[in-house]
mmCIF file of C-alpha atoms in Angstrom:
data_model
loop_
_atom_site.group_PDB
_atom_site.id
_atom_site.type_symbol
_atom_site.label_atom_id
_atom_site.label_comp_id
_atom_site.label_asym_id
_atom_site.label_seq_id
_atom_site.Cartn_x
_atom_site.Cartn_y
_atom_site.Cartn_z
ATOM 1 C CA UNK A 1 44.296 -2.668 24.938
ATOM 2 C CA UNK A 2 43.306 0.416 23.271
ATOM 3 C CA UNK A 3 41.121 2.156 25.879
ATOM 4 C CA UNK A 4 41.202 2.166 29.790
ATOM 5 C CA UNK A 5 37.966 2.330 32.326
ATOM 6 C CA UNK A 6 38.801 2.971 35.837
ATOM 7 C CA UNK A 7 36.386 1.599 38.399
ATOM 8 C CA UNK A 8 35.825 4.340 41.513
ATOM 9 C CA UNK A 9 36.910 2.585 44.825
ATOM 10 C CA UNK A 10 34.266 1.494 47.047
ATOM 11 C CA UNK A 11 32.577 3.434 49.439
ATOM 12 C CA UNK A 12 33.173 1.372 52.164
ATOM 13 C CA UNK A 13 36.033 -0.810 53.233
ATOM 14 C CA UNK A 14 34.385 -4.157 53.079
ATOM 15 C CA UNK A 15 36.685 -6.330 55.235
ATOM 16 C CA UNK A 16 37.387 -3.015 57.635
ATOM 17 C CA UNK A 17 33.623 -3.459 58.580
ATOM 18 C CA UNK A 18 32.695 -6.771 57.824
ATOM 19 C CA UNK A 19 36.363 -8.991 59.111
ATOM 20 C CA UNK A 20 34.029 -12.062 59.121
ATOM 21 C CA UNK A 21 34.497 -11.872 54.874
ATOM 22 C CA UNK A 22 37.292 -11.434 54.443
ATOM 23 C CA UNK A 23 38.432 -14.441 53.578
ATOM 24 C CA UNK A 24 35.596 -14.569 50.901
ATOM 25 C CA UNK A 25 37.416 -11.753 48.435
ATOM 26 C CA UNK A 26 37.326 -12.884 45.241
ATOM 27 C CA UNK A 27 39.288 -11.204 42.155
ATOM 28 C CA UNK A 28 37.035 -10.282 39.008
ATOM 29 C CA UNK A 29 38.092 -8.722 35.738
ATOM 30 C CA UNK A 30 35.643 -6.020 34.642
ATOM 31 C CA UNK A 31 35.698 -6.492 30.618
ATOM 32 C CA UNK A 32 34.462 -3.065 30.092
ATOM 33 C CA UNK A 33 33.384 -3.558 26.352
ATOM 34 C CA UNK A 34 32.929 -0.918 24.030
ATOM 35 C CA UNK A 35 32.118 -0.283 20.359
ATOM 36 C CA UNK A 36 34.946 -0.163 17.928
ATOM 37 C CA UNK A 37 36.585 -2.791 15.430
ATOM 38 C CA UNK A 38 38.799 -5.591 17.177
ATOM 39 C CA UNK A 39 40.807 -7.653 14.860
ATOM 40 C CA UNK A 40 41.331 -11.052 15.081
ATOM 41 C CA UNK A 41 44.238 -10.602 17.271
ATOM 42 C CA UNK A 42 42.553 -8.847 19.748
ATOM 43 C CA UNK A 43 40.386 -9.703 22.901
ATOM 44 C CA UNK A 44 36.734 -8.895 22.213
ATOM 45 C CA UNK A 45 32.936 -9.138 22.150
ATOM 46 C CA UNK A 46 31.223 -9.625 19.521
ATOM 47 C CA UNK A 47 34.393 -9.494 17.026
ATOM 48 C CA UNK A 48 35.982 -11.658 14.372
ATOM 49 C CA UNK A 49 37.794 -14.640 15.687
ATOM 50 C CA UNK A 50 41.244 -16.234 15.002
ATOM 51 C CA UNK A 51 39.378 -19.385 13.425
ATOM 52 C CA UNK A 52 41.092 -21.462 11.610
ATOM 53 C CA UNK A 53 40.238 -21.890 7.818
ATOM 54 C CA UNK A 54 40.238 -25.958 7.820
ATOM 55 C CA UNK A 55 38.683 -26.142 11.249
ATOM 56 C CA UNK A 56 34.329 -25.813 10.372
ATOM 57 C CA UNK A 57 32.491 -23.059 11.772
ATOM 58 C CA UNK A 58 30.412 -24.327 15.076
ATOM 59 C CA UNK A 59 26.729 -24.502 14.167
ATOM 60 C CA UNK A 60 24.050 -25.248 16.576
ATOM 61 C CA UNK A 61 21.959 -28.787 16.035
ATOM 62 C CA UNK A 62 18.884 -27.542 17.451
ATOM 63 C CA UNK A 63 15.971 -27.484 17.495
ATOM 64 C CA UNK A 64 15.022 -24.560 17.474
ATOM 65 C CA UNK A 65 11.750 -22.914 18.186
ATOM 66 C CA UNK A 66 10.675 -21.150 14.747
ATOM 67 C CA UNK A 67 11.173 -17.313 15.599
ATOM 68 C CA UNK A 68 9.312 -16.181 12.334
ATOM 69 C CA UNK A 69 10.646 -13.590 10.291
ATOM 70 C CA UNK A 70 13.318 -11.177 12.051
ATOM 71 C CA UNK A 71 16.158 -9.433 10.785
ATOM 72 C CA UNK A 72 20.210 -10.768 9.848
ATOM 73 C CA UNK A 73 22.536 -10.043 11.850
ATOM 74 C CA UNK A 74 24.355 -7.817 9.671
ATOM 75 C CA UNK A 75 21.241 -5.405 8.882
ATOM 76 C CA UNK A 76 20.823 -5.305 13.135
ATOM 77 C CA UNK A 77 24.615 -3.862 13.117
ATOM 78 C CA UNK A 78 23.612 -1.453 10.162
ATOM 79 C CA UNK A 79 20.851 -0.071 12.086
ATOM 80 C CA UNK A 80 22.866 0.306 14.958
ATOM 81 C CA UNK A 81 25.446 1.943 12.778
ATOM 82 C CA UNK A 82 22.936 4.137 11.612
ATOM 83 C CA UNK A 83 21.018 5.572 14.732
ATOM 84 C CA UNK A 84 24.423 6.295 16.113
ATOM 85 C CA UNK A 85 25.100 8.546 13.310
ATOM 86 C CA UNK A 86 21.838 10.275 12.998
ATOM 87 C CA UNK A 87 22.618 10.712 16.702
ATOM 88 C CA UNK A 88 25.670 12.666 15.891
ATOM 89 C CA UNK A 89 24.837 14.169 13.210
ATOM 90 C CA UNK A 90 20.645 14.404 12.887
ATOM 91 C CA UNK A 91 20.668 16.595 9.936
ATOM 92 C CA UNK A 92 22.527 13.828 8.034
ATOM 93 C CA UNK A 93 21.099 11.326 5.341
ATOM 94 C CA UNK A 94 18.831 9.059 6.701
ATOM 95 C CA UNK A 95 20.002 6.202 4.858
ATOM 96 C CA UNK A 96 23.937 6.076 3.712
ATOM 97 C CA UNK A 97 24.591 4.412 -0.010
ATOM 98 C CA UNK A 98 26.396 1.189 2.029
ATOM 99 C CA UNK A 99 22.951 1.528 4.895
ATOM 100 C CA UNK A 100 20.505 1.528 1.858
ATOM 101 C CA UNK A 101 22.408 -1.768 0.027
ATOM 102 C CA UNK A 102 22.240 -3.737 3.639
ATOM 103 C CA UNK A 103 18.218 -3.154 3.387
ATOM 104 C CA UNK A 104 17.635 -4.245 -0.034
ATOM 105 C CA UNK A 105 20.151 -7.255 0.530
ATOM 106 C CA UNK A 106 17.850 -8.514 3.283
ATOM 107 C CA UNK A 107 14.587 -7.589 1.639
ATOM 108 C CA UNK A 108 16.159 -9.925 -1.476
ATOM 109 C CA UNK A 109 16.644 -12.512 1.031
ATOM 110 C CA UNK A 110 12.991 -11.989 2.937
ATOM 111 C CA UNK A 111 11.573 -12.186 -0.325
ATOM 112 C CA UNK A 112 13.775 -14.895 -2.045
ATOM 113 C CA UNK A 113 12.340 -16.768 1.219
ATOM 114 C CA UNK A 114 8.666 -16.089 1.265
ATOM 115 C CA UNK A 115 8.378 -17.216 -2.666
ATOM 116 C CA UNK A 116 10.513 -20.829 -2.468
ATOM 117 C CA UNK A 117 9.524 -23.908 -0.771
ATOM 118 C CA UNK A 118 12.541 -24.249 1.107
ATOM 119 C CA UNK A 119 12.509 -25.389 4.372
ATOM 120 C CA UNK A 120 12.676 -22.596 7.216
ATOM 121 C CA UNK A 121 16.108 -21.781 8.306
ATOM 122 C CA UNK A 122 15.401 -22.427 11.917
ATOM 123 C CA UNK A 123 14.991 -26.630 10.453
ATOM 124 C CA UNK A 124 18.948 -26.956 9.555
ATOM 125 C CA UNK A 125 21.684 -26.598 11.548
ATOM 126 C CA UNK A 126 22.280 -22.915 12.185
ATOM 127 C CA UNK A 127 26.135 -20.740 12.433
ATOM 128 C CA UNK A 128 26.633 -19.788 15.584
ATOM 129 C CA UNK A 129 27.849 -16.060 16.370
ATOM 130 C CA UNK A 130 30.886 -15.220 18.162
ATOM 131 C CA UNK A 131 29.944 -13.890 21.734
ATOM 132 C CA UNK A 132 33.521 -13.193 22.993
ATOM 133 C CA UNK A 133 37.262 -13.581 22.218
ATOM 134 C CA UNK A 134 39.378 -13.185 25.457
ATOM 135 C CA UNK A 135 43.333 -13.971 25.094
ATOM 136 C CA UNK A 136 45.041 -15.207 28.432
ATOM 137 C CA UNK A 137 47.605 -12.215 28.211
ATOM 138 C CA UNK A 138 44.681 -9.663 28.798
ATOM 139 C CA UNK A 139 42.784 -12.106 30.825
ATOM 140 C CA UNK A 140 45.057 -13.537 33.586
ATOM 141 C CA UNK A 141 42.435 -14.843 35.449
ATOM 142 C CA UNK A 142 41.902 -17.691 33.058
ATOM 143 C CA UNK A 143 42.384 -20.984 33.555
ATOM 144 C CA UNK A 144 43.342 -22.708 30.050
ATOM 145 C CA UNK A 145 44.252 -26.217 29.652
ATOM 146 C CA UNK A 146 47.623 -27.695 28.522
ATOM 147 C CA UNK A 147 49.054 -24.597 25.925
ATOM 148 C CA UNK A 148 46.122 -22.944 25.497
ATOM 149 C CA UNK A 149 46.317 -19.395 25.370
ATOM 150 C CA UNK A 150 42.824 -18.463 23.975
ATOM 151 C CA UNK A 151 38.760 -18.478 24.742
ATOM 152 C CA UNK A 152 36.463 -18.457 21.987
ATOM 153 C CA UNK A 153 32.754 -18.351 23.125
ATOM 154 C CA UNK A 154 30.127 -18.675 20.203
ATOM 155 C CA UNK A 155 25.900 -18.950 20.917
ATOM 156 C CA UNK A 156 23.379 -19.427 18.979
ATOM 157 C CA UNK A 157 21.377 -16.653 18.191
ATOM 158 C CA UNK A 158 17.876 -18.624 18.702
ATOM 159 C CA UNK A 159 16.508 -19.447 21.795
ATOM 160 C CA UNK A 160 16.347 -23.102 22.999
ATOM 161 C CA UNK A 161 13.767 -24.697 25.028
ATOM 162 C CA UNK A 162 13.357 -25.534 28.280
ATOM 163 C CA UNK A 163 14.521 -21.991 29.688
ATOM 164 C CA UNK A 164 14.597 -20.174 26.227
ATOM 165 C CA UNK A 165 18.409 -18.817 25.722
ATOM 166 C CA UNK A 166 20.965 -19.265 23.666
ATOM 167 C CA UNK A 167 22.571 -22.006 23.476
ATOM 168 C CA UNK A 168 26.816 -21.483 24.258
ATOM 169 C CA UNK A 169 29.831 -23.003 22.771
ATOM 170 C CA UNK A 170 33.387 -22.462 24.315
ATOM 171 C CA UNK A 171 36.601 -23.381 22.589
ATOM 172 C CA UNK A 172 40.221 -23.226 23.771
ATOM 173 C CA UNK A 173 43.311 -22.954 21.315
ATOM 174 C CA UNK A 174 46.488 -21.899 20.797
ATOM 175 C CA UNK A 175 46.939 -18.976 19.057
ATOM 176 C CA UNK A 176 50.085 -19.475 17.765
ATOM 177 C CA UNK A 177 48.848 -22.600 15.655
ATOM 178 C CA UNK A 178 46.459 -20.879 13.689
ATOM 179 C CA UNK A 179 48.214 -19.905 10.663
ATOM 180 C CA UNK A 180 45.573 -19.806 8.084
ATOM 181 C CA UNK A 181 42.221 -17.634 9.332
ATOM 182 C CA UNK A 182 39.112 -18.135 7.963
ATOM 183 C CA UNK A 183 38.134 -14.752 6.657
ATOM 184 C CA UNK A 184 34.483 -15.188 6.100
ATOM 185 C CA UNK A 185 32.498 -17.613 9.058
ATOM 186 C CA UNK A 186 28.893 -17.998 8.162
ATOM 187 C CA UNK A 187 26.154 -15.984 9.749
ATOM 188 C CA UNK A 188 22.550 -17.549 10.752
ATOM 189 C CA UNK A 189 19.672 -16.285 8.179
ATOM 190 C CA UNK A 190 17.857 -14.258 10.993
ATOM 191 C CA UNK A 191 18.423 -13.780 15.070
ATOM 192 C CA UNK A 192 15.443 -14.337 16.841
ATOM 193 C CA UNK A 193 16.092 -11.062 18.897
ATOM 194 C CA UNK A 194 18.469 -8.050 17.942
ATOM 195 C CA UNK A 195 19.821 -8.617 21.223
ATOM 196 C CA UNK A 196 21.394 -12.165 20.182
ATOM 197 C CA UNK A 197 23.818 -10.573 18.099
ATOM 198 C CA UNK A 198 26.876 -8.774 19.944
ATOM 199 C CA UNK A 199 27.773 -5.353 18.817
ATOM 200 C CA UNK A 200 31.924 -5.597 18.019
ATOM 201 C CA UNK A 201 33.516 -3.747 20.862
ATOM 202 C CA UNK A 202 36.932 -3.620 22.525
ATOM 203 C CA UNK A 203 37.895 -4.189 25.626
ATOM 204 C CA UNK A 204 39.340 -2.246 28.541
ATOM 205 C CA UNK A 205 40.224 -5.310 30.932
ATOM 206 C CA UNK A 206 40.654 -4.061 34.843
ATOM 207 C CA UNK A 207 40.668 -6.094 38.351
ATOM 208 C CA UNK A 208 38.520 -5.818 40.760
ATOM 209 C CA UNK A 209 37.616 -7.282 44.347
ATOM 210 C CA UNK A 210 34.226 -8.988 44.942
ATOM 211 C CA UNK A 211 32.407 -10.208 47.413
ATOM 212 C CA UNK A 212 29.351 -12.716 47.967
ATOM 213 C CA UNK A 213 26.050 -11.247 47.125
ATOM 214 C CA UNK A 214 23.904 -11.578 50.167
ATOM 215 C CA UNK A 215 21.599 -14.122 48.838
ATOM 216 C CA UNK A 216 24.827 -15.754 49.013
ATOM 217 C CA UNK A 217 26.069 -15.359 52.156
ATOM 218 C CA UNK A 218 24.287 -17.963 54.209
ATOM 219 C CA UNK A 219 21.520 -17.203 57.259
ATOM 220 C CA UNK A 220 24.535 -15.969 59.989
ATOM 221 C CA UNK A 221 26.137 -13.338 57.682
ATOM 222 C CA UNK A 222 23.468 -12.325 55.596
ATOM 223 C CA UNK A 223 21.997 -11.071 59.550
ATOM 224 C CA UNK A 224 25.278 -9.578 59.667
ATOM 225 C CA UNK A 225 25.293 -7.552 56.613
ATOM 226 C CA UNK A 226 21.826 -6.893 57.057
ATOM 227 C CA UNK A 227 22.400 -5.536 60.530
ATOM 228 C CA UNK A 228 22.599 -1.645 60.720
ATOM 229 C CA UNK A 229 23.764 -1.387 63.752
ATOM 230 C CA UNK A 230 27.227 -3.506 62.396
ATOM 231 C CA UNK A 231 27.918 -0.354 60.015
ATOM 232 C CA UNK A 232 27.004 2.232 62.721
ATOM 233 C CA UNK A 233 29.367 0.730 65.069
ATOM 234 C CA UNK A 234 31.803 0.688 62.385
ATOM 235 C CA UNK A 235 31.324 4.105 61.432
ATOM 236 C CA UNK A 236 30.562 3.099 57.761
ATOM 237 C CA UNK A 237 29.067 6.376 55.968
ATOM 238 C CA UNK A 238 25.659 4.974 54.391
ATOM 239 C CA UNK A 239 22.871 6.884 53.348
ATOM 240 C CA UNK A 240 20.458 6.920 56.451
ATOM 241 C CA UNK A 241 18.236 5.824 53.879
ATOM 242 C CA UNK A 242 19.264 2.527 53.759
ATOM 243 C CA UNK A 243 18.926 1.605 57.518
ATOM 244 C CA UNK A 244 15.955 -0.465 56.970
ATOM 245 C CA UNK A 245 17.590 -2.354 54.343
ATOM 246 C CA UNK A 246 21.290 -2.148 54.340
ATOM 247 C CA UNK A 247 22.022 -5.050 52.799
ATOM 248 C CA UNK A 248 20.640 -3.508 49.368
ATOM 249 C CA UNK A 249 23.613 -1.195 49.956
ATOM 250 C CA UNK A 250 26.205 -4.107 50.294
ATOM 251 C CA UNK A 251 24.679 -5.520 47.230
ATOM 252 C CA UNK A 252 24.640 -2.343 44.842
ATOM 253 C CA UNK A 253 27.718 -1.144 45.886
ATOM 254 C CA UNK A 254 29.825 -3.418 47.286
ATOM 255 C CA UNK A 255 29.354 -6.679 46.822
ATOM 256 C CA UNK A 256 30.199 -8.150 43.028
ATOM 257 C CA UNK A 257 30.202 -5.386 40.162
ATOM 258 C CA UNK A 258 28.398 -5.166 37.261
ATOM 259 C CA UNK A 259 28.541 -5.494 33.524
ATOM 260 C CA UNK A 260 30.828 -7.918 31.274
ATOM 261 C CA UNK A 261 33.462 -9.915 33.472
ATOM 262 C CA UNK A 262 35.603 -13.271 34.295
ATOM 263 C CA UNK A 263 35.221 -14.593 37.332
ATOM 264 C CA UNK A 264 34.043 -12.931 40.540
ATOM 265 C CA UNK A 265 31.068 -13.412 41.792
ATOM 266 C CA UNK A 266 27.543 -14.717 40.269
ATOM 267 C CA UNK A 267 25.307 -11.919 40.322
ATOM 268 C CA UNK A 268 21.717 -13.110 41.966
ATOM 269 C CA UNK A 269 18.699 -11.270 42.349
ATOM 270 C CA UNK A 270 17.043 -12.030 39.155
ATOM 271 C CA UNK A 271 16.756 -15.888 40.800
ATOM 272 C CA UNK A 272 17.899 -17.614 43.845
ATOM 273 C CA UNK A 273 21.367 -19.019 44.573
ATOM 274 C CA UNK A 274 21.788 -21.780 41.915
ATOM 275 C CA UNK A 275 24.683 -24.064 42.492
ATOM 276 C CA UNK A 276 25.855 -26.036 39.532
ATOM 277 C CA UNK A 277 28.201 -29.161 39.687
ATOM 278 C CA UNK A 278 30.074 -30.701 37.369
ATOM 279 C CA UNK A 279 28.581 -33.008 34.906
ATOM 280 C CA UNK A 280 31.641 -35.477 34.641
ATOM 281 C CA UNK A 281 32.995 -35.194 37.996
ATOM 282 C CA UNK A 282 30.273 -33.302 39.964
ATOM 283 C CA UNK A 283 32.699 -30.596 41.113
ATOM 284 C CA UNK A 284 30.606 -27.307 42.385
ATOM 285 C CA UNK A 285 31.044 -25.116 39.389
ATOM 286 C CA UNK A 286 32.877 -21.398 39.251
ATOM 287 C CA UNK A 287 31.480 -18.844 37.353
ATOM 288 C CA UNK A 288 33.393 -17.976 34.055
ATOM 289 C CA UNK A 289 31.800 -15.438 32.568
ATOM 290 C CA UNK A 290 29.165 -12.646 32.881
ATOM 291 C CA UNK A 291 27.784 -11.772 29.728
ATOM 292 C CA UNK A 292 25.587 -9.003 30.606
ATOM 293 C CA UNK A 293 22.611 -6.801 29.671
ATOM 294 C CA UNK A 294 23.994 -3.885 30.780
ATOM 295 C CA UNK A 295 26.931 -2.751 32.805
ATOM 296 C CA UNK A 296 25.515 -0.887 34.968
ATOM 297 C CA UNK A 297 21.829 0.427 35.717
ATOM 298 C CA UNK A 298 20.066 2.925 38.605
ATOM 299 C CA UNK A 299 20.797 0.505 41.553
ATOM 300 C CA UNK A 300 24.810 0.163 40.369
ATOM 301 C CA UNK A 301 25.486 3.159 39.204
ATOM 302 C CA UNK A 302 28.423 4.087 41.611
ATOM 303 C CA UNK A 303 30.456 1.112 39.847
ATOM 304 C CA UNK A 304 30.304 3.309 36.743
ATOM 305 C CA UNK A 305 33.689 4.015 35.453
ATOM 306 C CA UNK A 306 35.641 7.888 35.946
ATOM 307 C CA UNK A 307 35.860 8.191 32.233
ATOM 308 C CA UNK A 308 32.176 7.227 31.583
ATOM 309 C CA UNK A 309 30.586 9.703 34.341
ATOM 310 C CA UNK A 310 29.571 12.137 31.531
ATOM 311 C CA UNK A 311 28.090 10.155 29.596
ATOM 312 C CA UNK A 312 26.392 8.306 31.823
ATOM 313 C CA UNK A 313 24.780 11.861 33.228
ATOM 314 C CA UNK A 314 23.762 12.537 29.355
ATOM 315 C CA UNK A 315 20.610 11.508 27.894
ATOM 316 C CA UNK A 316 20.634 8.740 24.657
ATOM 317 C CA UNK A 317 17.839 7.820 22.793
ATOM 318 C CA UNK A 318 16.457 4.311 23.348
ATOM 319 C CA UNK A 319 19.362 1.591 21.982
ATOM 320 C CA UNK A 320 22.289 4.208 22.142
ATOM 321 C CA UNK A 321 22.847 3.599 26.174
ATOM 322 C CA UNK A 322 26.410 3.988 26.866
ATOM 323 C CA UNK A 323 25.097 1.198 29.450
ATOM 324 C CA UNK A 324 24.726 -1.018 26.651
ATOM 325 C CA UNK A 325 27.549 -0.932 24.371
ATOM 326 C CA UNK A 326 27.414 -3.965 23.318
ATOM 327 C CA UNK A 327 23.864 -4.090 22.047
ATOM 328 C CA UNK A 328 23.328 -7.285 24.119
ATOM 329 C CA UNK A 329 19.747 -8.081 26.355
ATOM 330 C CA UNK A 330 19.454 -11.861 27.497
ATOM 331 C CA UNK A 331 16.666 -12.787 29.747
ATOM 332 C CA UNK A 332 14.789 -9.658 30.802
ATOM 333 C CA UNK A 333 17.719 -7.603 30.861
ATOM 334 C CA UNK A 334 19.076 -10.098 32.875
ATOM 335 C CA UNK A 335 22.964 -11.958 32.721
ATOM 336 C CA UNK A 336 23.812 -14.963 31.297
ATOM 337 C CA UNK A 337 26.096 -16.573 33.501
ATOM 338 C CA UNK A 338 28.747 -19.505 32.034
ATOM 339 C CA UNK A 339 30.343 -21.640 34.349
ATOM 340 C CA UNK A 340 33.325 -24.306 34.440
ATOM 341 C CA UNK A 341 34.562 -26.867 36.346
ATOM 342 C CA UNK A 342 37.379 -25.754 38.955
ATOM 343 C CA UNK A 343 39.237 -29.716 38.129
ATOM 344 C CA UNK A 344 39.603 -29.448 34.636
ATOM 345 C CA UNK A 345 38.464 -26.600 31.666
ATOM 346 C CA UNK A 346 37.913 -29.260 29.460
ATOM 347 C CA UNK A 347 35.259 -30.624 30.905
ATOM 348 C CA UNK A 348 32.213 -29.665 29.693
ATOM 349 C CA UNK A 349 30.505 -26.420 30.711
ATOM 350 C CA UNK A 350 27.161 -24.961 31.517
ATOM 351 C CA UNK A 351 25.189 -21.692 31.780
ATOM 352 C CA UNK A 352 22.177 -19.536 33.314
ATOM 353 C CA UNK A 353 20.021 -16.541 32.893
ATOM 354 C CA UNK A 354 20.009 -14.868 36.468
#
């Protein structure tokens, strides 16, 4: 990998205080994406995937709900492209030769659209858009089946009815049997929300150790973790201000981290505790992976990384968030959570805004 993010340790020694979970330590892998330009060889969100050229491009079935007229996903890169420069440099052009040629592609297309009697986009089956590509070398925790030695995770970039999200594809391979690469996948006409289309960004994998959110903890040791006088007799140093609620301390800064990862624990607080079980063999489900809004916000801030302390300090305009590299907002900032089932990564998976 070409970049490194170190997570701070915790404040507190979890098992030191809390013995009784210790046994429910889980590892996660922190993805820490940020912009830049994987190739196809490389782990990623929101870059190009090894695909192979006679294999066809997933596309989504539907339906979908008609999302109007909204932007391609190649002018929503531009104009992140763009703002990012002005940020550097504000006295420069507002709109660069190759910026200027994006616009007037998609205003061909708007109005190519508007003046035929062509059905709407949303009414044929649409290209999916690649969400992440994580190889099992850089992403140990992985469980893929037979020879496997690859994740490819596509959505659709429309939301589906009944809980209004994208709909998620995942696909294992070998990447040592792709020979020929398909060097141009199709893109869907529009994406109902900038957010549905992943900024490319590398990756900066790193291992971490998680533990249950409270909500997850059950009645007995959610009263434990909740119980002030536990980390006073421990000698845990917390904020006095959390002695009415100390449990909002577990959660924020010790409990499961933020931001992109692979496995770990689900991050609640959105909704409830929502177990999910297998489809084909009703297995309880394990979570796969976070795709996130942001990776980190005012309540997890401490799980922000040494070498993005500055910029986390600085102030960005609206859409340049280092918090948000990769451009991604599901839900109301919310995650999307994907799960699998612990018997067998073939079988078919599922996934959840929480």
């Amino acid at each position: 990998m070409a970049i490194v993010r170190t997570t701070p340790p915790r404040p507190v020694d979890v098992p030191a205080v809390f013995p009784e979970l210790a046994s429910l330590a889980r590892p996660a892998i922190r993805l820490h994406p940020r912009p830049g330009e994987p190739s196809v060889k490389e782990s990623s969100v929101g870059g190009p995937l090894l695909w192979p050229a006679d294999e066809p491009w997933p596309h989504c079935e539907g339906p979908h709900v008609d999302a109007g007229f909204r932007r391609p996903p190649a002018e929503v890169r531009m104009e992140r492209r763009r703002r990012a420069r002005l940020h550097r440099d504000p006295e420069g052009p507002a709109c660069t030769p190759e910026e200027a040629a994006v616009k007037e592609q998609a205003a061909a297309r708007l109005s190519e659209r508007l003046d035929s009697a062509l059905p709407r986009p949303a009414d044929s089956p649409v290209p999916m858009l690649p969400v992440a590509q994580l190889y099992v070398r850089d992403i140990p925790l992985l469980r893929p089946p037979g020879q496997a030695d690859l994740l490819q995770i596509l959505w659709c970039a429309y939301d589906h009815e009944p809980n209004y999200k994208p709909a998620t594809a995942l696909f294992w391979r070998s990447a040592a049997e792709v020979v020929d690469i398909l060097d141009a996948p199709p893109e869907p006409y529009e994406a109902e929300y900038d957010g549905y289309v992943p900024q490319p960004c590398l990756l900066a994998p790193e291992t971490v150790t998680e533990y249950p959110n409270s909500l997850d903890l059950g009645p007995e040791l959610s009263r434990v973790v909740g119980d002030w006088s536990r980390w006073q007799a421990a000698g845990a140093a917390v904020d006095d201000a959390y002695a009415e609620y100390p449990a909002e301390f577990y959660d924020s800064d010790l409990a499961d981290s933020p931001g992109w990862k692979v496995g770990g624990w689900p991050p609640w607080g959105r909704t409830d505790p929502h177990p999910c079980y297998c489809t084909v063999c009703e297995a309880r489900m394990v979570p796969l992976l976070t795709i996130a809004s942001f990776e980190w916000d005012g309540e997890t801030d401490g799980w922000v990384p040494y070498e993005d302390r500055a910029a986390a300090a600085s102030d960005y305009p609206a859409g340049l968030s280092p918090a948000q590299p990769t451009g991604v907002e599901v839900g109301s900032t919310d995650n999307m959570q994907l799960y699998v089932c612990p018997e067998s990564p073939e079988h078919p998976h599922t996934d959840l805004i929480q």
